[in-house]
Amino acid sequence: MSNKKILLTGGLGYIGSHTAVSLLNSGYDVAIIDDLSNSHIEVKDAIQKITGKKIDVIIGDCGKAEDINRAFEECGPIYAVVHFAGFKAVGESVHKPLKYYKNNLESAIETINACFKYGCKNFIFSSSATVYGNAQRMPIVESDLLSYTQPYGETKLVIENMLCGICKAEKDFNVIMLRYFNPVGAHESGLIGEDPNGIPNNLMPYITKVAVGKLEKLTIFGSDYPTPDGTCVRDFIHITDLAEGHVKAVDKIGHLENNIEAVNLGRGKGVSVKELVDTFNEISNGACKAVYGPRREGDVPVSYADVKKANEVLGWKARLGVKDMCISAYKWELSHMEKK
């Protein structure tokens, strides 16, 4: 068991909160900095209730030097940073690119600066499968050509390239870049889940909000892709599995053969959007009304991971399936609705 302190930027958000729970349950101490732009302060209480442990939370913007420095000063010493903070809506990034360039790049730069200022040598970056662009072969391997199809993916790739440059210059700075595929689902307690502000940009929270009557219907973007049923194919991964991947990365980061590694986190299986919706409707008695609409800018037809490296380097493998994802997400939405 470890009592090392891990700082999560954007740690009250969807992925950050589940990772906080997994880290606390694995014996790490956790501190969070979050500006609440797409999260809620009540998540702090939920994390503490699930784990029975206290966490330090700084309300601030890690893209501002004074805020991220304050987090290090008040919560340190910090063993490792897990950098979640950043805007993440693919579609929005196409229409508001400057918003994404400014926020995502500034938050990464200021957080890395603070790591050097306060002597933190371990950095885990919340990257994305969008850095593979419109990949030409499946499954996607970490060594495949990197590109992007929209500004969100470009920001992730720019930060990855920046980290590669830093690690060449700073041999004692350790980085793991976790390339997520499509996280869905919620914690089994029903106390934390995906709770975006406003209209959801991601698929599963939109499905669940339609199911409970908060939204009228789900629009599936595109029915004419070159896939078995015409809808996009993605590698959906349960959020709990993804969180455990971060724990494995924290365990490993001080013991890398190279001081920087890129690792896919996915199930290694492609599931279409229609299949996901159909599975949800099986467990919810058809609660999600869905219709087809035009393709969405920036989407690629097929994307799923090769996950051998995650197993070999991190000793990690996803355990939960699509049905588990749907059941936990629906449970979260129902319990969250009752609280309000």
CSV table of C-alpha atoms in Angstrom, one decimal:
chain,number,residue,atom,x,y,z
A,1,MET,CA,0.0,0.0,0.0
A,2,SER,CA,1.2,3.5,-0.8
A,3,ASN,CA,0.5,6.9,0.8
A,4,LYS,CA,2.0,8.8,-2.1
A,5,LYS,CA,0.0,11.9,-3.0
A,6,ILE,CA,-1.5,12.1,-6.6
A,7,LEU,CA,-2.8,15.3,-8.0
A,8,LEU,CA,-5.7,15.0,-10.4
A,9,THR,CA,-6.3,18.1,-12.6
A,10,GLY,CA,-10.0,18.1,-13.6
A,11,GLY,CA,-10.4,15.4,-10.9
A,12,LEU,CA,-14.1,16.1,-10.2
A,13,GLY,CA,-15.1,15.3,-13.8
A,14,TYR,CA,-16.3,12.0,-15.1
A,15,ILE,CA,-13.0,10.1,-15.6
A,16,GLY,CA,-11.2,12.0,-12.8
A,17,SER,CA,-13.7,11.1,-10.1
A,18,HIS,CA,-13.7,7.4,-10.9
A,19,THR,CA,-9.9,7.4,-11.0
A,20,ALA,CA,-9.9,9.2,-7.6
A,21,VAL,CA,-12.0,6.4,-6.2
A,22,SER,CA,-9.7,3.7,-7.6
A,23,LEU,CA,-6.5,5.4,-6.4
A,24,LEU,CA,-7.9,5.9,-2.9
A,25,ASN,CA,-9.0,2.3,-2.8
A,26,SER,CA,-5.5,1.3,-3.9
A,27,GLY,CA,-3.8,3.2,-1.0
A,28,TYR,CA,-2.8,6.4,-2.6
A,29,ASP,CA,-3.7,9.9,-1.3
A,30,VAL,CA,-5.5,12.1,-3.7
A,31,ALA,CA,-5.7,15.9,-4.3
A,32,ILE,CA,-7.8,17.5,-6.9
A,33,ILE,CA,-7.8,20.9,-8.8
A,34,ASP,CA,-10.9,21.6,-10.8
A,35,ASP,CA,-12.5,24.8,-12.1
A,36,LEU,CA,-16.1,23.2,-12.1
A,37,SER,CA,-16.6,24.2,-15.7
A,38,ASN,CA,-17.9,20.7,-16.5
A,39,SER,CA,-18.2,19.2,-13.1
A,40,HIS,CA,-19.8,19.6,-9.7
A,41,ILE,CA,-18.4,20.2,-6.2
A,42,GLU,CA,-20.9,17.6,-4.8
A,43,VAL,CA,-18.7,14.9,-6.4
A,44,LYS,CA,-16.1,15.4,-3.7
A,45,ASP,CA,-18.6,14.2,-1.1
A,46,ALA,CA,-19.5,11.2,-3.3
A,47,ILE,CA,-15.9,10.2,-3.6
A,48,GLN,CA,-15.4,10.4,0.1
A,49,LYS,CA,-18.6,8.5,0.8
A,50,ILE,CA,-17.6,5.6,-1.5
A,51,THR,CA,-14.0,5.3,-0.2
A,52,GLY,CA,-14.4,6.5,3.4
A,53,LYS,CA,-11.3,8.7,2.8
A,54,LYS,CA,-10.8,12.4,2.6
A,55,ILE,CA,-9.5,14.3,-0.4
A,56,ASP,CA,-8.0,17.8,-0.8
A,57,VAL,CA,-9.9,19.8,-3.4
A,58,ILE,CA,-8.7,23.1,-4.8
A,59,ILE,CA,-11.2,25.1,-6.8
A,60,GLY,CA,-9.1,26.7,-9.5
A,61,ASP,CA,-8.0,26.7,-13.2
A,62,CYS,CA,-4.8,24.7,-13.8
A,63,GLY,CA,-4.3,26.8,-16.9
A,64,LYS,CA,-3.5,29.7,-14.6
A,65,ALA,CA,-0.1,29.5,-12.9
A,66,GLU,CA,-1.3,31.0,-9.6
A,67,ASP,CA,-4.0,28.3,-9.3
A,68,ILE,CA,-1.9,25.3,-10.2
A,69,ASN,CA,1.0,26.5,-8.0
A,70,ARG,CA,-1.5,26.9,-5.1
A,71,ALA,CA,-2.5,23.3,-5.5
A,72,PHE,CA,1.1,22.1,-5.3
A,73,GLU,CA,1.8,24.4,-2.3
A,74,GLU,CA,-1.3,23.4,-0.3
A,75,CYS,CA,-1.4,19.7,-1.2
A,76,GLY,CA,2.2,18.7,-1.8
A,77,PRO,CA,4.5,17.0,-1.9
A,78,ILE,CA,3.0,15.5,-5.1
A,79,TYR,CA,4.4,12.2,-6.4
A,80,ALA,CA,2.5,12.2,-9.7
A,81,VAL,CA,0.1,14.3,-11.7
A,82,VAL,CA,-2.7,12.8,-13.7
A,83,HIS,CA,-3.8,15.5,-16.1
A,84,PHE,CA,-7.4,15.2,-17.0
A,85,ALA,CA,-8.3,18.9,-17.3
A,86,GLY,CA,-9.4,20.0,-20.8
A,87,PHE,CA,-12.4,20.5,-23.0
A,88,LYS,CA,-13.4,17.3,-24.7
A,89,ALA,CA,-16.4,17.7,-27.1
A,90,VAL,CA,-15.3,16.6,-30.6
A,91,GLY,CA,-18.2,18.3,-32.4
A,92,GLU,CA,-17.9,21.6,-30.4
A,93,SER,CA,-14.1,21.8,-31.1
A,94,VAL,CA,-14.9,21.9,-34.9
A,95,HIS,CA,-17.1,25.0,-34.4
A,96,LYS,CA,-15.1,26.6,-31.5
A,97,PRO,CA,-11.5,25.7,-32.2
A,98,LEU,CA,-9.8,28.6,-30.5
A,99,LYS,CA,-11.6,27.8,-27.3
A,100,TYR,CA,-10.0,24.3,-27.4
A,101,TYR,CA,-6.5,25.5,-28.4
A,102,LYS,CA,-6.4,28.0,-25.6
A,103,ASN,CA,-7.9,25.9,-22.8
A,104,ASN,CA,-6.3,22.5,-23.5
A,105,LEU,CA,-2.8,23.8,-24.3
A,106,GLU,CA,-2.6,26.3,-21.6
A,107,SER,CA,-3.8,23.9,-18.9
A,108,ALA,CA,-1.1,21.3,-20.0
A,109,ILE,CA,1.7,23.8,-20.2
A,110,GLU,CA,1.0,25.4,-16.8
A,111,THR,CA,0.6,22.1,-15.1
A,112,ILE,CA,3.9,20.8,-16.5
A,113,ASN,CA,5.6,24.0,-15.5
A,114,ALA,CA,4.4,23.5,-12.0
A,115,CYS,CA,5.7,19.9,-12.0
A,116,PHE,CA,9.2,21.2,-12.6
A,117,LYS,CA,8.8,24.1,-10.2
A,118,TYR,CA,7.8,21.8,-7.3
A,119,GLY,CA,9.9,18.7,-8.2
A,120,CYS,CA,7.2,16.4,-9.4
A,121,LYS,CA,8.9,14.0,-11.9
A,122,ASN,CA,5.9,11.8,-12.9
A,123,PHE,CA,3.1,12.9,-15.3
A,124,ILE,CA,0.2,10.9,-16.7
A,125,PHE,CA,-1.6,12.5,-19.6
A,126,SER,CA,-5.2,11.9,-20.4
A,127,SER,CA,-4.8,11.5,-24.2
A,128,SER,CA,-7.3,10.1,-26.7
A,129,ALA,CA,-7.7,7.7,-29.6
A,130,THR,CA,-8.4,10.9,-31.7
A,131,VAL,CA,-4.7,11.2,-32.1
A,132,TYR,CA,-4.9,8.3,-34.6
A,133,GLY,CA,-7.1,10.4,-36.9
A,134,ASN,CA,-8.9,8.3,-39.5
A,135,ALA,CA,-6.8,5.2,-39.0
A,136,GLN,CA,-6.4,3.0,-42.0
A,137,ARG,CA,-6.1,-0.4,-40.2
A,138,MET,CA,-7.7,-2.0,-37.2
A,139,PRO,CA,-7.0,-2.7,-34.4
A,140,ILE,CA,-5.0,0.5,-33.8
A,141,VAL,CA,-1.5,0.0,-32.4
A,142,GLU,CA,0.4,2.7,-30.5
A,143,SER,CA,3.1,2.8,-33.1
A,144,ASP,CA,0.6,3.6,-35.9
A,145,LEU,CA,0.7,6.9,-37.8
A,146,LEU,CA,-0.6,9.8,-35.7
A,147,SER,CA,-2.9,12.5,-37.2
A,148,TYR,CA,-6.2,14.3,-36.4
A,149,THR,CA,-9.5,15.1,-37.9
A,150,GLN,CA,-10.7,17.9,-35.6
A,151,PRO,CA,-9.2,20.5,-33.3
A,152,TYR,CA,-9.9,18.5,-30.1
A,153,GLY,CA,-7.7,15.6,-31.5
A,154,GLU,CA,-5.1,18.2,-32.6
A,155,THR,CA,-4.7,19.6,-29.1
A,156,LYS,CA,-4.1,16.1,-27.7
A,157,LEU,CA,-1.5,15.4,-30.4
A,158,VAL,CA,0.2,18.7,-29.8
A,159,ILE,CA,0.5,18.0,-26.1
A,160,GLU,CA,1.8,14.5,-26.8
A,161,ASN,CA,4.5,15.9,-29.1
A,162,MET,CA,5.3,18.5,-26.4
A,163,LEU,CA,5.7,15.8,-23.8
A,164,CYS,CA,8.0,13.8,-26.2
A,165,GLY,CA,10.2,16.9,-26.6
A,166,ILE,CA,10.3,17.5,-22.8
A,167,CYS,CA,11.2,13.9,-22.1
A,168,LYS,CA,14.1,14.0,-24.6
A,169,ALA,CA,15.5,17.0,-22.8
A,170,GLU,CA,14.6,15.9,-19.2
A,171,LYS,CA,15.7,12.3,-18.8
A,172,ASP,CA,14.4,12.1,-15.2
A,173,PHE,CA,10.9,13.3,-16.1
A,174,ASN,CA,8.6,10.3,-16.6
A,175,VAL,CA,5.4,10.4,-18.8
A,176,ILE,CA,2.7,7.9,-19.6
A,177,MET,CA,0.2,9.0,-22.3
A,178,LEU,CA,-3.0,7.0,-21.9
A,179,ARG,CA,-4.9,7.0,-25.2
A,180,TYR,CA,-8.5,6.4,-24.2
A,181,PHE,CA,-11.0,5.0,-26.6
A,182,ASN,CA,-14.7,5.5,-25.5
A,183,PRO,CA,-15.4,5.4,-21.7
A,184,VAL,CA,-19.0,4.8,-20.7
A,185,GLY,CA,-20.9,3.6,-17.6
A,186,ALA,CA,-20.7,4.6,-14.0
A,187,HIS,CA,-19.5,3.4,-10.6
A,188,GLU,CA,-21.4,0.4,-9.2
A,189,SER,CA,-22.5,2.5,-6.2
A,190,GLY,CA,-24.6,4.8,-8.4
A,191,LEU,CA,-23.0,7.8,-6.6
A,192,ILE,CA,-20.8,9.0,-9.4
A,193,GLY,CA,-21.2,8.9,-13.1
A,194,GLU,CA,-21.1,11.0,-16.2
A,195,ASP,CA,-22.9,14.3,-15.5
A,196,PRO,CA,-22.1,17.0,-18.0
A,197,ASN,CA,-23.4,20.5,-17.8
A,198,GLY,CA,-26.0,21.3,-20.4
A,199,ILE,CA,-26.8,19.0,-23.3
A,200,PRO,CA,-24.5,16.0,-23.3
A,201,ASN,CA,-21.9,15.8,-26.1
A,202,ASN,CA,-21.1,12.1,-25.4
A,203,LEU,CA,-23.3,9.2,-26.4
A,204,MET,CA,-24.1,7.4,-23.2
A,205,PRO,CA,-25.3,10.3,-21.1
A,206,TYR,CA,-27.5,11.4,-24.0
A,207,ILE,CA,-29.0,7.8,-24.1
A,208,THR,CA,-29.7,7.8,-20.4
A,209,LYS,CA,-31.2,11.3,-20.4
A,210,VAL,CA,-33.6,10.3,-23.2
A,211,ALA,CA,-34.4,7.1,-21.2
A,212,VAL,CA,-35.6,9.1,-18.1
A,213,GLY,CA,-37.4,11.7,-20.2
A,214,LYS,CA,-35.0,14.6,-19.8
A,215,LEU,CA,-34.4,14.7,-23.5
A,216,GLU,CA,-36.9,13.8,-26.3
A,217,LYS,CA,-34.8,11.5,-28.5
A,218,LEU,CA,-31.4,10.4,-29.4
A,219,THR,CA,-30.0,11.3,-32.8
A,220,ILE,CA,-27.5,8.7,-34.2
A,221,PHE,CA,-25.2,10.7,-36.4
A,222,GLY,CA,-24.8,8.8,-39.7
A,223,SER,CA,-26.4,5.6,-40.9
A,224,ASP,CA,-24.3,5.2,-44.1
A,225,TYR,CA,-20.8,4.6,-42.8
A,226,PRO,CA,-18.9,1.6,-44.3
A,227,THR,CA,-19.7,-0.6,-41.3
A,228,PRO,CA,-21.9,-3.7,-40.8
A,229,ASP,CA,-25.0,-1.6,-39.8
A,230,GLY,CA,-24.0,1.8,-41.2
A,231,THR,CA,-23.3,3.4,-37.8
A,232,CYS,CA,-19.9,4.3,-36.4
A,233,VAL,CA,-18.0,1.6,-34.6
A,234,ARG,CA,-16.2,2.4,-31.4
A,235,ASP,CA,-14.2,0.7,-28.7
A,236,PHE,CA,-16.4,1.3,-25.6
A,237,ILE,CA,-14.7,0.7,-22.3
A,238,HIS,CA,-16.3,0.7,-18.8
A,239,ILE,CA,-15.3,3.7,-16.8
A,240,THR,CA,-14.3,1.5,-13.8
A,241,ASP,CA,-11.9,-0.4,-16.0
A,242,LEU,CA,-10.5,2.8,-17.4
A,243,ALA,CA,-9.9,4.1,-13.8
A,244,GLU,CA,-8.1,1.0,-12.9
A,245,GLY,CA,-5.8,1.6,-15.9
A,246,HIS,CA,-4.8,4.9,-14.3
A,247,VAL,CA,-3.9,3.1,-11.1
A,248,LYS,CA,-1.7,0.7,-13.0
A,249,ALA,CA,-0.1,3.7,-14.7
A,250,VAL,CA,0.7,5.4,-11.4
A,251,ASP,CA,2.1,2.1,-10.1
A,252,LYS,CA,4.4,1.8,-13.1
A,253,ILE,CA,5.4,5.4,-13.8
A,254,GLY,CA,8.5,5.4,-11.6
A,255,HIS,CA,9.7,2.1,-13.1
A,256,LEU,CA,9.6,2.7,-16.9
A,257,GLU,CA,12.3,1.3,-19.2
A,258,ASN,CA,11.9,4.5,-21.3
A,259,ASN,CA,10.9,7.7,-19.6
A,260,ILE,CA,7.9,8.1,-21.9
A,261,GLU,CA,5.3,5.6,-23.1
A,262,ALA,CA,2.0,5.8,-25.0
A,263,VAL,CA,-0.6,3.2,-24.1
A,264,ASN,CA,-4.0,2.4,-25.5
A,265,LEU,CA,-6.8,1.9,-23.0
A,266,GLY,CA,-9.8,0.1,-24.6
A,267,ARG,CA,-11.4,-3.4,-24.7
A,268,GLY,CA,-9.9,-4.2,-28.1
A,269,LYS,CA,-13.3,-4.8,-29.6
A,270,GLY,CA,-15.4,-2.7,-31.9
A,271,VAL,CA,-19.1,-2.1,-31.1
A,272,SER,CA,-21.4,0.0,-33.3
A,273,VAL,CA,-23.4,2.9,-32.0
A,274,LYS,CA,-26.6,1.0,-32.9
A,275,GLU,CA,-25.4,-2.1,-31.0
A,276,LEU,CA,-24.8,0.0,-27.9
A,277,VAL,CA,-28.3,1.6,-28.2
A,278,ASP,CA,-29.9,-1.8,-28.8
A,279,THR,CA,-28.1,-3.2,-25.7
A,280,PHE,CA,-29.3,-0.3,-23.6
A,281,ASN,CA,-32.8,-0.8,-24.8
A,282,GLU,CA,-32.6,-4.5,-23.9
A,283,ILE,CA,-31.8,-3.7,-20.2
A,284,SER,CA,-34.2,-0.7,-20.0
A,285,ASN,CA,-37.3,-2.1,-21.8
A,286,GLY,CA,-36.8,0.2,-24.8
A,287,ALA,CA,-36.5,3.4,-22.8
A,288,CYS,CA,-34.3,5.2,-25.4
A,289,LYS,CA,-36.0,6.5,-28.5
A,290,ALA,CA,-33.5,6.8,-31.3
A,291,VAL,CA,-33.6,8.3,-34.8
A,292,TYR,CA,-31.0,8.7,-37.5
A,293,GLY,CA,-29.5,12.0,-38.6
A,294,PRO,CA,-26.7,13.2,-40.8
A,295,ARG,CA,-23.0,12.5,-40.1
A,296,ARG,CA,-21.3,14.6,-37.6
A,297,GLU,CA,-18.2,16.6,-38.5
A,298,GLY,CA,-14.9,15.1,-37.2
A,299,ASP,CA,-16.2,11.5,-36.7
A,300,VAL,CA,-14.3,8.6,-38.2
A,301,PRO,CA,-16.2,5.4,-39.3
A,302,VAL,CA,-14.3,2.8,-37.2
A,303,SER,CA,-11.9,3.0,-34.2
A,304,TYR,CA,-10.9,0.2,-31.8
A,305,ALA,CA,-7.7,-0.5,-30.0
A,306,ASP,CA,-4.9,-3.1,-29.9
A,307,VAL,CA,-4.5,-3.5,-26.2
A,308,LYS,CA,-1.5,-5.8,-25.9
A,309,LYS,CA,0.8,-3.0,-24.7
A,310,ALA,CA,-1.5,-2.1,-21.8
A,311,ASN,CA,-1.3,-5.7,-20.7
A,312,GLU,CA,2.4,-6.0,-21.2
A,313,VAL,CA,3.6,-2.7,-19.9
A,314,LEU,CA,0.9,-1.9,-17.2
A,315,GLY,CA,-0.4,-5.4,-16.4
A,316,TRP,CA,-3.9,-4.2,-17.2
A,317,LYS,CA,-6.9,-5.6,-19.0
A,318,ALA,CA,-10.5,-4.5,-19.3
A,319,ARG,CA,-12.9,-6.9,-17.5
A,320,LEU,CA,-16.5,-5.5,-18.0
A,321,GLY,CA,-18.7,-5.7,-21.1
A,322,VAL,CA,-21.2,-3.5,-22.9
A,323,LYS,CA,-24.1,-4.8,-20.9
A,324,ASP,CA,-22.3,-3.8,-17.6
A,325,MET,CA,-21.7,-0.4,-19.1
A,326,CYS,CA,-25.4,0.1,-19.9
A,327,ILE,CA,-26.7,-1.2,-16.6
A,328,SER,CA,-24.4,1.0,-14.5
A,329,ALA,CA,-25.0,4.1,-16.6
A,330,TYR,CA,-28.8,3.7,-16.3
A,331,LYS,CA,-28.5,3.0,-12.5
A,332,TRP,CA,-26.6,6.3,-12.2
A,333,GLU,CA,-29.1,8.3,-14.2
A,334,LEU,CA,-32.0,6.9,-12.2
A,335,SER,CA,-30.4,7.5,-8.8
A,336,HIS,CA,-29.1,11.0,-9.9
A,337,MET,CA,-32.7,11.9,-11.0
A,338,GLU,CA,-34.1,10.8,-7.6
A,339,LYS,CA,-31.6,13.1,-5.8
A,340,LYS,CA,-32.7,16.1,-7.7
